């Protein structure tokens, strides 16, 4: 596996230890932050706090992919995320990720300073592949989803869960290579909750190393998701302990990037995990 991804301005993303991606939602309908961070200065404060708490990457999202969430126009999405990316970049050299599926949002976000394109639709929307291919120092997270956000949780079915997800990854890697995107820039993510039953989600978590076969870094995003809430019968605000358990298991099973809301607490968990792994205690 390549343990590093090269980014713009000589920066790198190093996966020798798992790193934290802190979630910065800039949506009025986000299911867990519920419109708390809509103006740029509040979102900027939140972003800086996450860096302080131990995030290596900030994931900026202006489109909710929650099942049944309304579509967001290009104009609204740009208005939410571009000023924030510019403001973060003014203050910090941190790694910025843009959570979007729209090619024009990707382009403007990268021009404003984004380092990673995190696309739950794995660059399948029009012009996305071609747009990102123009920026060889941008990293890309290709996430697996069965179906579309509106309907994906209706009746997910797999004959071979890991096999089908890995086949999807292979197809998307090939599509990237066909437009000149190098494998060395790619991150893979099996997509917890995106067209998966509770059982599928826990199968993926338990067998996370199944997704290491393609030799690329892996991202795990399960923070506050229904796989925690439905299992434990907890509201979104009450899913911290379950999310931390999931983060630890993902790290132990080979995840390189852990995408979370609760950065400080996750950093503590990973700190203990790393000390144990390195045998320094
Ligand atoms: C994921 C994600 C969301 C995930 C990656 C939520 C944007 C729903 N989930 N991106 N985005 N992986 N790569 O609960 O699991 O945060 S949105």
Coordinates of C-alpha atoms and ligand atoms in Angstrom, one line a residue:
X1 CA 0.0 0.0 0.0
X2 CA 1.2 3.5 -0.6
X3 CA 1.3 5.1 2.8
X4 CA 1.4 8.6 1.6
X5 CA -0.5 10.8 -0.8
X6 CA 1.2 13.9 -2.3
X7 CA -0.8 17.1 -2.2
X8 CA -0.2 20.6 -3.5
X9 CA 2.6 22.8 -2.2
X10 CA 4.8 19.9 -1.2
X11 CA 2.3 18.8 1.5
X12 CA 1.5 15.1 2.1
X13 CA -1.1 13.0 3.7
X14 CA 0.7 10.3 5.8
X15 CA -1.2 7.1 6.8
X16 CA 1.4 5.5 9.0
X17 CA -1.2 6.0 11.8
X18 CA -4.9 6.5 11.3
X19 CA -5.9 10.2 10.8
X20 CA -9.1 12.0 11.7
X21 CA -11.3 13.7 9.1
X22 CA -13.5 16.2 11.0
X23 CA -17.0 16.8 9.5
X24 CA -18.0 20.4 8.9
X25 CA -21.6 20.4 7.7
X26 CA -22.8 23.7 6.1
X27 CA -26.4 22.6 5.5
X28 CA -29.6 23.7 7.0
X29 CA -30.9 20.2 7.0
X30 CA -27.9 18.1 8.1
X31 CA -29.4 15.4 10.4
X32 CA -26.9 15.7 13.1
X33 CA -25.8 19.4 13.2
X34 CA -29.3 20.6 12.3
X35 CA -28.4 24.0 10.8
X36 CA -26.1 25.0 13.6
X37 CA -23.4 26.1 11.2
X38 CA -24.8 28.1 8.4
X39 CA -22.9 31.3 8.3
X40 CA -19.3 31.3 7.4
X41 CA -17.9 32.7 10.6
X42 CA -19.6 30.2 12.8
X43 CA -18.6 27.4 10.5
X44 CA -15.0 28.7 10.4
X45 CA -14.9 28.7 14.2
X46 CA -16.1 25.2 14.3
X47 CA -13.5 24.1 11.7
X48 CA -10.7 25.7 13.7
X49 CA -11.9 24.0 16.8
X50 CA -11.8 20.6 15.0
X51 CA -8.2 21.2 14.0
X52 CA -7.4 22.1 17.6
X53 CA -9.1 18.9 18.7
X54 CA -6.9 16.8 16.5
X55 CA -8.4 16.6 13.0
X56 CA -5.8 16.2 10.2
X57 CA -8.5 16.8 7.5
X58 CA -11.6 19.0 7.4
X59 CA -14.4 17.7 5.3
X60 CA -16.6 20.5 4.1
X61 CA -20.1 19.6 2.9
X62 CA -22.9 21.7 1.6
X63 CA -25.2 18.9 0.3
X64 CA -26.9 16.5 2.7
X65 CA -26.9 12.9 1.5
X66 CA -29.2 11.8 4.3
X67 CA -31.9 9.4 2.9
X68 CA -34.7 11.6 1.6
X69 CA -32.9 14.9 1.9
X70 CA -33.8 17.5 -0.8
X71 CA -31.5 18.2 -3.7
X72 CA -29.4 21.3 -3.4
X73 CA -28.9 23.7 -6.3
X74 CA -25.4 24.4 -7.6
X75 CA -25.7 28.0 -6.5
X76 CA -26.7 27.2 -2.9
X77 CA -24.0 24.6 -2.6
X78 CA -21.3 27.0 -3.9
X79 CA -22.6 29.7 -1.6
X80 CA -22.3 27.4 1.4
X81 CA -18.9 25.9 0.8
X82 CA -16.6 28.2 -1.2
X83 CA -16.4 31.2 1.2
X84 CA -15.7 28.7 4.0
X85 CA -12.9 27.0 2.2
X86 CA -11.3 30.3 1.3
X87 CA -11.6 31.5 4.9
X88 CA -10.1 28.2 6.3
X89 CA -7.2 28.4 3.8
X90 CA -6.4 32.0 4.8
X91 CA -5.9 30.8 8.4
X92 CA -4.5 27.3 8.0
X93 CA -2.4 24.9 5.9
X94 CA -4.5 22.0 7.0
X95 CA -5.8 19.4 4.6
X96 CA -9.2 20.4 3.2
X97 CA -11.7 18.0 1.7
X98 CA -14.7 19.0 -0.3
X99 CA -17.7 16.7 0.1
X100 CA -19.6 17.0 -3.2
X101 CA -20.7 15.2 -6.3
X102 CA -20.9 18.3 -8.6
X103 CA -18.1 18.9 -11.0
X104 CA -18.4 22.7 -10.7
X105 CA -18.3 22.6 -6.9
X106 CA -15.2 20.4 -7.2
X107 CA -13.5 22.8 -9.5
X108 CA -14.2 26.0 -7.5
X109 CA -13.4 24.2 -4.2
X110 CA -10.0 23.1 -5.5
X111 CA -9.2 26.6 -6.9
X112 CA -10.1 27.9 -3.4
X113 CA -7.7 25.5 -1.7
X114 CA -9.3 22.1 -1.3
X115 CA -6.9 19.1 -1.3
X116 CA -9.3 16.1 -1.4
X117 CA -12.5 15.5 -3.4
X118 CA -14.8 13.3 -1.2
X119 CA -17.5 12.1 -3.5
X120 CA -20.2 9.7 -2.3
X121 CA -21.1 9.2 -5.9
X122 CA -17.4 8.2 -6.8
X123 CA -17.1 10.7 -9.7
X124 CA -20.0 9.3 -11.6
X125 CA -21.8 12.6 -12.2
X126 CA -21.3 14.5 -15.4
X127 CA -17.8 16.0 -15.9
X128 CA -16.6 15.0 -12.4
X129 CA -13.9 12.6 -13.7
X130 CA -12.6 15.1 -16.3
X131 CA -12.6 18.0 -13.8
X132 CA -10.6 16.3 -11.1
X133 CA -8.2 14.8 -13.7
X134 CA -7.0 18.4 -14.3
X135 CA -5.6 18.6 -10.8
X136 CA -2.9 15.9 -10.3
X137 CA -2.2 16.9 -6.7
X138 CA -5.7 16.4 -5.5
X139 CA -6.7 13.2 -3.7
X140 CA -10.0 11.6 -4.3
X141 CA -12.2 9.5 -2.0
X142 CA -14.3 7.0 -4.0
X143 CA -17.2 5.8 -1.9
X144 CA -19.4 2.8 -2.6
X145 CA -23.2 3.4 -2.6
X146 CA -25.9 1.0 -3.8
X147 CA -28.7 3.0 -5.4
X148 CA -29.3 6.7 -4.9
X149 CA -29.6 8.6 -1.6
X150 CA -33.4 9.0 -2.0
X151 CA -34.1 5.3 -2.2
X152 CA -30.9 3.4 -1.2
X153 CA -32.3 2.2 2.2
X154 CA -35.5 0.7 0.8
X155 CA -34.3 -2.9 0.3
X156 CA -30.5 -3.2 -0.1
X157 CA -29.4 -6.6 -1.3
X158 CA -26.1 -8.2 -2.0
X159 CA -25.2 -11.8 -3.1
X160 CA -21.6 -11.1 -2.2
X161 CA -21.1 -7.9 -0.2
X162 CA -17.3 -7.5 -0.2
X163 CA -17.0 -8.9 -3.7
X164 CA -19.6 -6.5 -5.1
X165 CA -18.1 -3.5 -3.3
X166 CA -14.6 -4.4 -4.5
X167 CA -15.8 -4.9 -8.1
X168 CA -17.3 -1.4 -7.9
X169 CA -14.0 0.0 -6.6
X170 CA -12.1 -1.7 -9.5
X171 CA -14.5 -0.2 -12.0
X172 CA -14.1 3.3 -10.6
X173 CA -10.3 3.0 -10.4
X174 CA -10.3 2.0 -14.1
X175 CA -12.5 5.0 -14.9
X176 CA -10.1 7.3 -13.1
X177 CA -7.1 5.8 -14.8
X178 CA -8.8 6.2 -18.2
X179 CA -8.9 10.0 -17.7
X180 CA -5.3 10.1 -16.4
X181 CA -6.0 10.1 -12.6
X182 CA -3.2 8.2 -10.9
X183 CA -4.0 5.4 -8.4
X184 CA -1.6 7.0 -6.0
X185 CA -4.2 9.8 -5.5
X186 CA -7.1 7.5 -4.6
X187 CA -8.8 6.6 -1.3
X188 CA -11.5 3.9 -1.1
X189 CA -14.6 3.8 1.2
X190 CA -17.2 1.0 1.4
X191 CA -19.8 3.6 2.5
X192 CA -21.5 2.7 5.7
X193 CA -25.2 3.3 5.5
X194 CA -25.3 4.0 1.8
X195 CA -27.5 1.2 0.5
X196 CA -26.7 -1.2 3.4
X197 CA -28.8 -2.9 6.0
X198 CA -27.7 -2.9 9.7
X199 CA -26.3 -6.4 9.1
X200 CA -24.4 -5.3 6.0
X201 CA -22.9 -2.4 7.9
X202 CA -21.6 -4.6 10.7
X203 CA -20.3 -7.2 8.2
X204 CA -18.3 -4.4 6.6
X205 CA -17.0 -3.2 9.9
X206 CA -16.0 -6.7 11.1
X207 CA -14.3 -7.5 7.8
X208 CA -13.0 -4.0 7.0
X209 CA -9.7 -5.5 5.8
X210 CA -11.6 -7.1 2.8
X211 CA -11.3 -3.7 1.2
X212 CA -7.5 -3.5 1.5
X213 CA -7.0 -5.9 -1.4
X214 CA -6.8 -3.1 -4.0
X215 CA -3.8 -1.6 -2.2
X216 CA -5.3 1.8 -1.6
X217 CA -5.9 3.8 1.7
X218 CA -9.3 3.2 3.3
X219 CA -11.7 5.7 4.8
X220 CA -14.4 4.7 7.4
X221 CA -17.4 7.0 8.1
X222 CA -19.8 5.7 10.7
X223 CA -20.0 8.7 13.1
X224 CA -23.5 9.0 14.6
X225 CA -25.0 6.9 11.8
X226 CA -28.1 4.8 12.1
X227 CA -25.9 1.7 12.3
X228 CA -25.1 3.0 15.8
X229 CA -28.5 4.5 16.6
X230 CA -30.7 1.6 15.4
X231 CA -28.5 -0.9 17.0
X232 CA -28.5 0.8 20.4
X233 CA -31.8 2.7 20.2
X234 CA -30.1 6.1 20.5
X235 CA -31.0 9.5 19.1
X236 CA -28.4 11.2 16.9
X237 CA -27.2 13.3 19.8
X238 CA -26.6 10.2 22.0
X239 CA -24.4 8.1 19.7
X240 CA -21.0 9.2 20.9
X241 CA -19.9 6.1 22.7
X242 CA -21.2 3.8 20.0
X243 CA -19.4 5.9 17.3
X244 CA -16.1 5.7 19.3
X245 CA -16.4 2.0 19.5
X246 CA -16.9 1.8 15.8
X247 CA -14.0 4.2 15.1
X248 CA -11.7 2.0 17.2
X249 CA -12.8 -1.2 15.4
X250 CA -12.4 0.4 12.0
X251 CA -8.8 1.6 13.0
X252 CA -7.9 -1.9 14.3
X253 CA -9.3 -3.5 11.1
X254 CA -7.2 -1.2 8.8
X255 CA -9.0 2.1 8.2
X256 CA -6.5 4.9 7.5
X257 CA -8.9 7.8 7.7
X258 CA -11.8 8.0 10.2
X259 CA -14.5 10.5 9.3
X260 CA -16.2 11.8 12.5
X261 CA -18.2 14.6 14.1
X262 CA -16.6 14.2 17.6
X263 CA -12.9 14.8 16.8
X264 CA -11.6 15.4 20.4
X265 CA -13.0 12.2 21.7
X266 CA -12.0 10.2 18.7
X267 CA -8.4 11.5 19.0
X268 CA -8.3 10.2 22.6
X269 CA -9.5 6.8 21.4
X270 CA -6.9 6.7 18.6
X271 CA -4.2 7.9 20.9
X272 CA -4.7 5.0 23.2
X273 CA -4.9 2.6 20.3
X274 CA -1.6 3.9 18.8
X275 CA 0.2 3.7 22.2
X276 CA -1.0 0.1 22.5
X277 CA 0.0 -0.8 18.9
X278 CA 3.5 0.7 19.3
X279 CA 4.0 -1.0 22.7
X280 CA 5.2 2.2 24.4
X281 CA 3.3 1.5 27.6
Ligands
LIG1 C1 -19.9 9.5 4.4 C2 -19.4 10.5 3.6 C3 -21.3 11.1 4.5 C4 -19.1 8.3 4.4 C5 -17.5 9.4 3.0 C6 -23.1 11.2 7.3 C7 -20.3 12.8 2.9 C8 -23.7 11.1 6.0 N1 -21.1 9.8 4.9 N2 -18.3 10.5 2.9 N3 -20.4 11.5 3.6 N4 -17.9 8.3 3.7 N5 -16.3 9.3 2.3 O1 -23.7 10.6 8.2 O2 -19.4 7.3 5.1 O3 -22.1 11.9 7.6 S1 -22.8 12.0 4.8

